[in-house]
Short mmCIF file of C-alpha atoms and ligand atoms in Angstrom, two decimals:
data_model
loop_
_atom_site.label_atom_id
_atom_site.label_comp_id
_atom_site.label_asym_id
_atom_site.label_seq_id
_atom_site.Cartn_x
_atom_site.Cartn_y
_atom_site.Cartn_z
CA UNK S 24 19.41 16.12 -11.83
CA UNK S 25 18.59 18.72 -9.39
CA UNK S 26 14.56 19.41 -9.34
CA UNK S 27 13.16 22.25 -10.74
CA UNK S 28 11.64 24.45 -7.45
CA UNK S 29 8.12 26.35 -8.16
CA UNK S 30 6.95 27.72 -4.71
CA UNK S 31 3.45 29.16 -6.28
CA UNK S 32 -0.14 27.79 -8.08
CA UNK S 33 0.48 29.59 -10.99
CA UNK S 34 3.96 28.89 -11.49
CA UNK S 35 2.97 25.09 -11.69
CA UNK S 36 0.40 25.29 -13.58
CA UNK S 37 2.16 27.42 -16.20
CA UNK S 38 4.82 24.05 -15.97
CA UNK S 39 2.14 21.96 -16.12
CA UNK S 40 1.23 23.16 -19.14
CA UNK S 41 4.16 22.34 -20.51
CA UNK S 42 4.33 18.28 -19.58
CA UNK S 43 0.73 17.69 -20.85
CA UNK S 44 1.17 14.83 -22.95
CA UNK S 45 3.57 13.29 -20.22
CA UNK S 46 1.91 10.75 -18.18
CA UNK S 47 2.42 12.41 -14.60
CA UNK S 48 2.99 10.93 -11.36
CA UNK S 49 2.11 12.52 -7.81
CA UNK S 50 3.67 12.22 -4.40
CA UNK S 51 1.75 14.18 -1.81
CA UNK S 52 4.04 15.26 1.65
CA UNK S 53 5.21 17.10 4.51
CA UNK S 54 8.31 16.97 3.61
CA UNK S 55 11.01 15.97 6.25
CA UNK S 56 11.43 13.59 4.35
CA UNK S 57 12.65 9.72 5.39
CA UNK S 58 13.01 6.08 3.23
CA UNK S 59 9.09 5.94 3.75
CA UNK S 60 8.23 8.50 1.03
CA UNK S 61 11.35 7.32 -1.23
CA UNK S 62 9.36 3.94 -1.72
CA UNK S 63 6.65 5.95 -2.79
CA UNK S 64 9.12 8.60 -5.52
CA UNK S 65 10.73 5.55 -6.57
CA UNK S 66 7.59 3.44 -7.29
CA UNK S 67 6.44 6.67 -8.53
CA UNK S 68 10.41 7.10 -10.77
CA UNK S 69 9.01 3.55 -11.66
CA UNK S 70 6.23 4.47 -13.37
CA UNK S 71 5.27 7.61 -15.19
CA UNK S 72 7.93 9.98 -17.16
CA UNK S 73 7.28 12.99 -14.55
CA UNK S 74 7.45 13.07 -11.09
CA UNK S 75 6.16 15.29 -8.40
CA UNK S 76 6.75 16.00 -5.29
CA UNK S 77 4.74 17.80 -3.09
CA UNK S 78 5.84 19.93 0.36
CA UNK S 79 3.28 21.07 2.20
CA UNK S 80 2.99 21.03 5.96
CA UNK S 81 -0.88 22.10 6.06
CA UNK S 82 -1.84 23.91 8.49
CA UNK S 83 -5.88 22.69 8.83
CA UNK S 84 -5.23 19.25 9.12
CA UNK S 85 -3.35 19.73 12.60
CA UNK S 86 -6.16 20.16 15.33
CA UNK S 87 -3.13 20.36 18.39
CA UNK S 88 -1.57 23.92 17.39
CA UNK S 89 1.73 22.32 18.98
CA UNK S 90 1.96 19.66 17.10
CA UNK S 91 1.86 21.36 13.73
CA UNK S 92 4.78 24.41 14.71
CA UNK S 93 6.67 20.90 15.79
CA UNK S 94 7.00 19.84 12.97
CA UNK S 95 9.94 19.37 11.25
CA UNK S 96 11.85 21.24 8.77
CA UNK S 97 14.51 19.61 6.72
CA UNK S 98 14.69 21.24 3.83
CA UNK S 99 17.89 20.59 2.58
CA UNK S 100 18.34 17.40 3.12
CA UNK S 101 14.68 17.41 1.19
CA UNK S 102 16.01 18.31 -2.01
CA UNK S 103 18.71 15.68 -1.65
CA UNK S 104 16.54 13.16 -1.35
CA UNK S 105 14.04 14.48 -4.21
CA UNK S 106 17.59 14.10 -6.54
CA UNK S 107 18.40 11.07 -5.25
CA UNK S 108 14.89 9.23 -5.94
CA UNK S 109 14.82 11.07 -9.33
CA UNK S 110 12.09 14.15 -8.81
CA UNK S 111 11.94 15.93 -11.93
CA UNK S 112 9.88 18.81 -9.75
CA UNK S 113 9.18 19.46 -6.66
CA UNK S 114 5.87 22.00 -5.78
CA UNK S 115 6.04 23.69 -2.54
CA UNK S 116 3.55 26.92 -1.70
CA UNK S 117 2.36 28.88 0.66
CA UNK S 118 -0.39 28.51 2.80
CA UNK S 119 -2.66 31.28 1.10
CA UNK S 120 -1.64 30.99 -2.09
CA UNK S 121 -2.89 27.63 -1.73
CA UNK S 122 -6.11 28.47 0.19
CA UNK S 123 -7.69 31.84 -0.92
CA UNK S 124 -10.69 30.90 0.72
CA UNK S 125 -8.65 31.33 3.41
CA UNK S 126 -10.86 27.37 4.60
CA UNK S 127 -14.22 28.52 3.85
CA UNK S 128 -14.65 25.29 1.56
CA UNK S 129 -13.33 22.47 2.35
CA UNK S 130 -14.26 18.22 1.81
CA UNK S 131 -15.98 16.08 4.25
CA UNK S 132 -16.91 12.86 4.62
CA UNK S 133 -19.44 11.28 7.13
CA UNK S 134 -18.24 8.06 8.39
CA UNK S 135 -15.04 6.81 8.86
CA UNK S 136 -13.34 9.69 8.36
CA UNK S 137 -15.35 10.01 12.32
CA UNK S 138 -13.78 6.58 12.82
CA UNK S 139 -9.93 5.55 14.93
CA UNK S 140 -7.70 8.89 14.27
CA UNK S 141 -10.60 11.09 13.71
CA UNK S 142 -12.72 10.75 16.84
CA UNK S 143 -9.75 11.98 18.35
CA UNK S 144 -8.76 14.28 15.35
CA UNK S 145 -11.23 16.14 15.56
CA UNK S 146 -11.43 17.72 11.51
CA UNK S 147 -8.25 15.84 10.60
CA UNK S 148 -9.60 14.72 7.92
CA UNK S 149 -11.65 17.25 6.94
CA UNK S 150 -8.33 18.93 6.43
CA UNK S 151 -6.12 16.08 4.75
CA UNK S 152 -9.26 15.45 1.69
CA UNK S 153 -9.44 18.69 1.43
CA UNK S 154 -5.57 19.25 0.83
CA UNK S 155 -5.58 17.09 -1.52
CA UNK S 156 -8.70 17.89 -3.55
CA UNK S 157 -6.80 20.59 -3.90
CA UNK S 158 -3.50 19.29 -5.00
CA UNK S 159 -4.75 16.89 -7.62
CA UNK S 160 -6.38 19.78 -8.76
CA UNK S 161 -3.25 21.57 -9.79
CA UNK S 162 -1.09 18.25 -10.44
CA UNK S 163 -3.48 16.73 -12.42
CA UNK S 164 -1.93 13.86 -12.28
CA UNK S 165 -2.56 10.41 -14.08
CA UNK S 166 -1.16 8.48 -10.96
CA UNK S 167 -1.19 9.47 -7.60
CA UNK S 168 1.06 7.34 -4.34
CA UNK S 169 0.46 7.50 -0.84
CA UNK S 170 1.31 5.25 2.27
CA UNK S 171 -0.17 2.27 3.81
CA UNK S 172 0.99 3.93 6.90
CA UNK S 173 -2.14 6.25 6.91
CA UNK S 174 -4.28 3.72 6.05
CA UNK S 175 -6.87 4.98 6.95
CA UNK S 176 -5.85 8.25 4.57
CA UNK S 177 -5.59 5.77 1.83
CA UNK S 178 -8.61 4.97 2.32
CA UNK S 179 -10.81 7.95 2.66
CA UNK S 180 -8.51 9.37 -0.64
CA UNK S 181 -9.37 6.50 -2.41
CA UNK S 182 -13.60 7.08 -2.03
CA UNK S 183 -12.87 10.27 -2.42
CA UNK S 184 -11.56 10.11 -6.03
CA UNK S 185 -14.56 7.14 -6.56
CA UNK S 186 -16.98 9.46 -5.42
CA UNK S 187 -15.99 12.98 -7.18
CA UNK S 188 -14.56 10.38 -10.19
CA UNK S 189 -11.89 12.39 -10.09
CA UNK S 190 -9.51 10.60 -13.36
CA UNK S 191 -6.65 9.43 -11.67
CA UNK S 192 -5.21 5.96 -9.90
CA UNK S 193 -4.79 6.62 -6.44
CA UNK S 194 -1.60 3.36 -5.80
CA UNK S 195 -0.92 1.96 -2.20
CA UNK S 196 2.25 1.82 -1.06
CA UNK S 197 3.65 -1.08 2.07
CA UNK S 198 4.69 0.41 4.92
CA UNK S 199 7.93 0.73 5.39
CA UNK S 200 10.23 0.37 8.96
CA UNK S 201 12.90 0.58 10.47
CA UNK S 202 15.11 -2.67 11.27
CA UNK S 203 13.53 -3.14 14.50
CA UNK S 204 9.54 -2.85 13.34
CA UNK S 205 8.58 0.86 13.85
CA UNK S 206 6.97 2.35 10.95
CA UNK S 207 8.93 5.00 9.51
CA UNK S 208 7.58 8.41 10.75
CA UNK S 209 9.03 12.10 10.15
CA UNK S 210 7.59 12.25 13.42
CA UNK S 211 10.29 8.92 15.51
CA UNK S 212 12.91 12.29 15.24
CA UNK S 213 10.83 14.12 18.09
CA UNK S 214 10.86 10.62 20.61
CA UNK S 215 13.86 10.71 23.50
CA UNK S 216 16.33 7.82 22.91
CA UNK S 217 14.22 5.75 25.82
CA UNK S 218 10.80 6.00 23.63
CA UNK S 219 12.64 5.25 20.25
CA UNK S 220 14.08 2.70 22.01
CA UNK S 221 9.98 0.89 22.98
CA UNK S 222 8.16 2.77 20.18
CA UNK S 223 8.90 -0.65 17.99
CA UNK S 224 6.27 -2.36 20.39
CA UNK S 225 3.39 -0.69 18.59
CA UNK S 226 4.31 -3.20 15.86
CA UNK S 227 4.76 -6.26 17.70
CA UNK S 228 1.82 -5.77 20.00
CA UNK S 229 0.22 -5.09 16.63
CA UNK S 230 1.79 -7.97 14.66
CA UNK S 231 1.48 -10.68 17.89
CA UNK S 232 -1.32 -10.63 19.89
CA UNK S 233 -4.12 -12.04 19.57
CA UNK S 234 -7.12 -8.83 19.82
CA UNK S 235 -7.07 -5.53 19.54
CA UNK S 236 -8.21 -5.85 23.17
CA UNK S 237 -4.75 -7.70 23.86
CA UNK S 238 -2.16 -5.57 21.87
CA UNK S 239 -4.41 -2.96 24.07
CA UNK S 240 -3.43 -3.95 27.21
CA UNK S 241 0.10 -4.88 26.13
CA UNK S 242 0.63 -1.58 25.47
CA UNK S 243 -0.83 0.10 28.22
CA UNK S 244 -0.32 -2.01 31.51
CA UNK S 245 3.90 -3.95 30.06
CA UNK S 246 4.80 -1.08 28.08
CA UNK S 247 3.01 2.16 30.79
CA UNK S 248 2.04 3.47 27.06
CA UNK S 249 -0.71 6.26 26.30
CA UNK S 250 -2.66 4.18 23.95
CA UNK S 251 -5.47 6.78 21.91
CA UNK S 252 -6.33 3.31 20.43
CA UNK S 253 -6.33 -0.40 19.11
CA UNK S 254 -8.67 -1.12 16.97
CA UNK S 255 -10.08 -3.39 14.44
CA UNK S 256 -11.40 -2.84 11.11
CA UNK S 257 -11.41 -3.80 7.66
CA UNK S 258 -9.46 -6.74 8.34
CA UNK S 259 -7.03 -4.37 9.73
CA UNK S 260 -5.08 -3.91 12.57
CA UNK S 261 -4.96 -0.18 13.81
CA UNK S 262 -3.24 1.70 16.18
CA UNK S 263 -2.80 5.25 17.52
CA UNK S 264 -0.49 5.63 20.64
CA UNK S 265 1.28 8.49 22.87
CA UNK S 266 4.84 8.07 23.35
CA UNK S 267 5.33 12.15 25.55
CA UNK S 268 4.11 14.20 23.24
CA UNK S 269 4.53 12.42 19.93
CA UNK S 270 1.77 10.41 18.72
CA UNK S 271 2.36 7.89 16.85
CA UNK S 272 -0.21 5.23 14.03
CA UNK S 273 0.02 1.99 13.09
CA UNK S 274 -1.59 -0.50 11.50
CA UNK S 275 -1.66 -3.56 10.03
CA UNK S 276 -2.83 -7.17 7.70
CA UNK S 277 -5.25 -9.14 9.90
P1 AMP T 311 3.58 12.76 5.08
O1 AMP T 311 4.42 13.66 4.87
O2 AMP T 311 3.15 11.82 6.47
O3 AMP T 311 2.36 13.21 5.02
O4 AMP T 311 3.25 11.21 4.73
C1 AMP T 311 3.16 11.80 3.08
C2 AMP T 311 3.05 10.16 2.07
O5 AMP T 311 4.15 8.87 2.72
C3 AMP T 311 2.24 9.37 2.82
O6 AMP T 311 1.32 8.73 1.87
C4 AMP T 311 2.02 8.51 4.19
O7 AMP T 311 1.49 7.38 3.91
C5 AMP T 311 3.82 8.37 2.52
N1 AMP T 311 4.26 7.13 4.09
C6 AMP T 311 4.75 7.97 5.42
N2 AMP T 311 5.58 7.53 6.06
C7 AMP T 311 5.55 5.86 5.07
C8 AMP T 311 5.94 4.68 5.48
N3 AMP T 311 6.66 4.57 6.37
N4 AMP T 311 5.63 3.74 4.49
C9 AMP T 311 5.50 3.92 3.62
N5 AMP T 311 4.42 5.18 2.98
C10 AMP T 311 4.98 5.81 4.01
#
């Protein structure tokens, strides 16, 4: 069945009122859907009566305007994916609708959000937490699904929900990978064929090196890649690596 597409907050709130009796699961995304997103949608479908998918490329979480401008948009294919994975409603609002305050108000975390990706992308997690807070207030889900691929984001969202006593469960979903180990990401389509060939080395380095330092050295010295960081933290090994203009992140459990 084709999902319902709602483009305004007002429209969504009106529709939500007609579903108060049902359990609502929520998958927030920036679109350009791939099998990683599909895994979140499948789990959401299984565990809830109603599945809501949001598609919104959130400008406040992009510290680099070029990265925002180049973010892939594949609306027609996304509609198809949503239909195949049992989405009932796609919420795809505009910036002015979601930010009536023009980002005067934000949710800020001042510890973990400043580490790893937070060091290289100032303000990134403020943008993420703010948009997630807004979406949770509108969608009012019982469960929301987040990928371990963005483990730092998942962990910050879990902590925000606890800190503000928000009445929903955050459900983590394991990273979905290509056959060669590369973590699926909307940004992968921007890799050149040569970059795509080297990209799986990121996961290989994380999973097989004896230390974070060894992984960083392998990626920099042997693969000639620009490494933003490789760090061990909270029982996981995290990396961010630039291939040309594309910045990819990944992490594994240690
Ligand atoms: P994005 O559209 O990139 O903001 O991602 C939306 C959600 O999908 C986030 O919770 C991501 O962590 C999750 N996600 C993205 N890629 C993957 C993947 N390869 N495996 C699992 N979850 C993913």
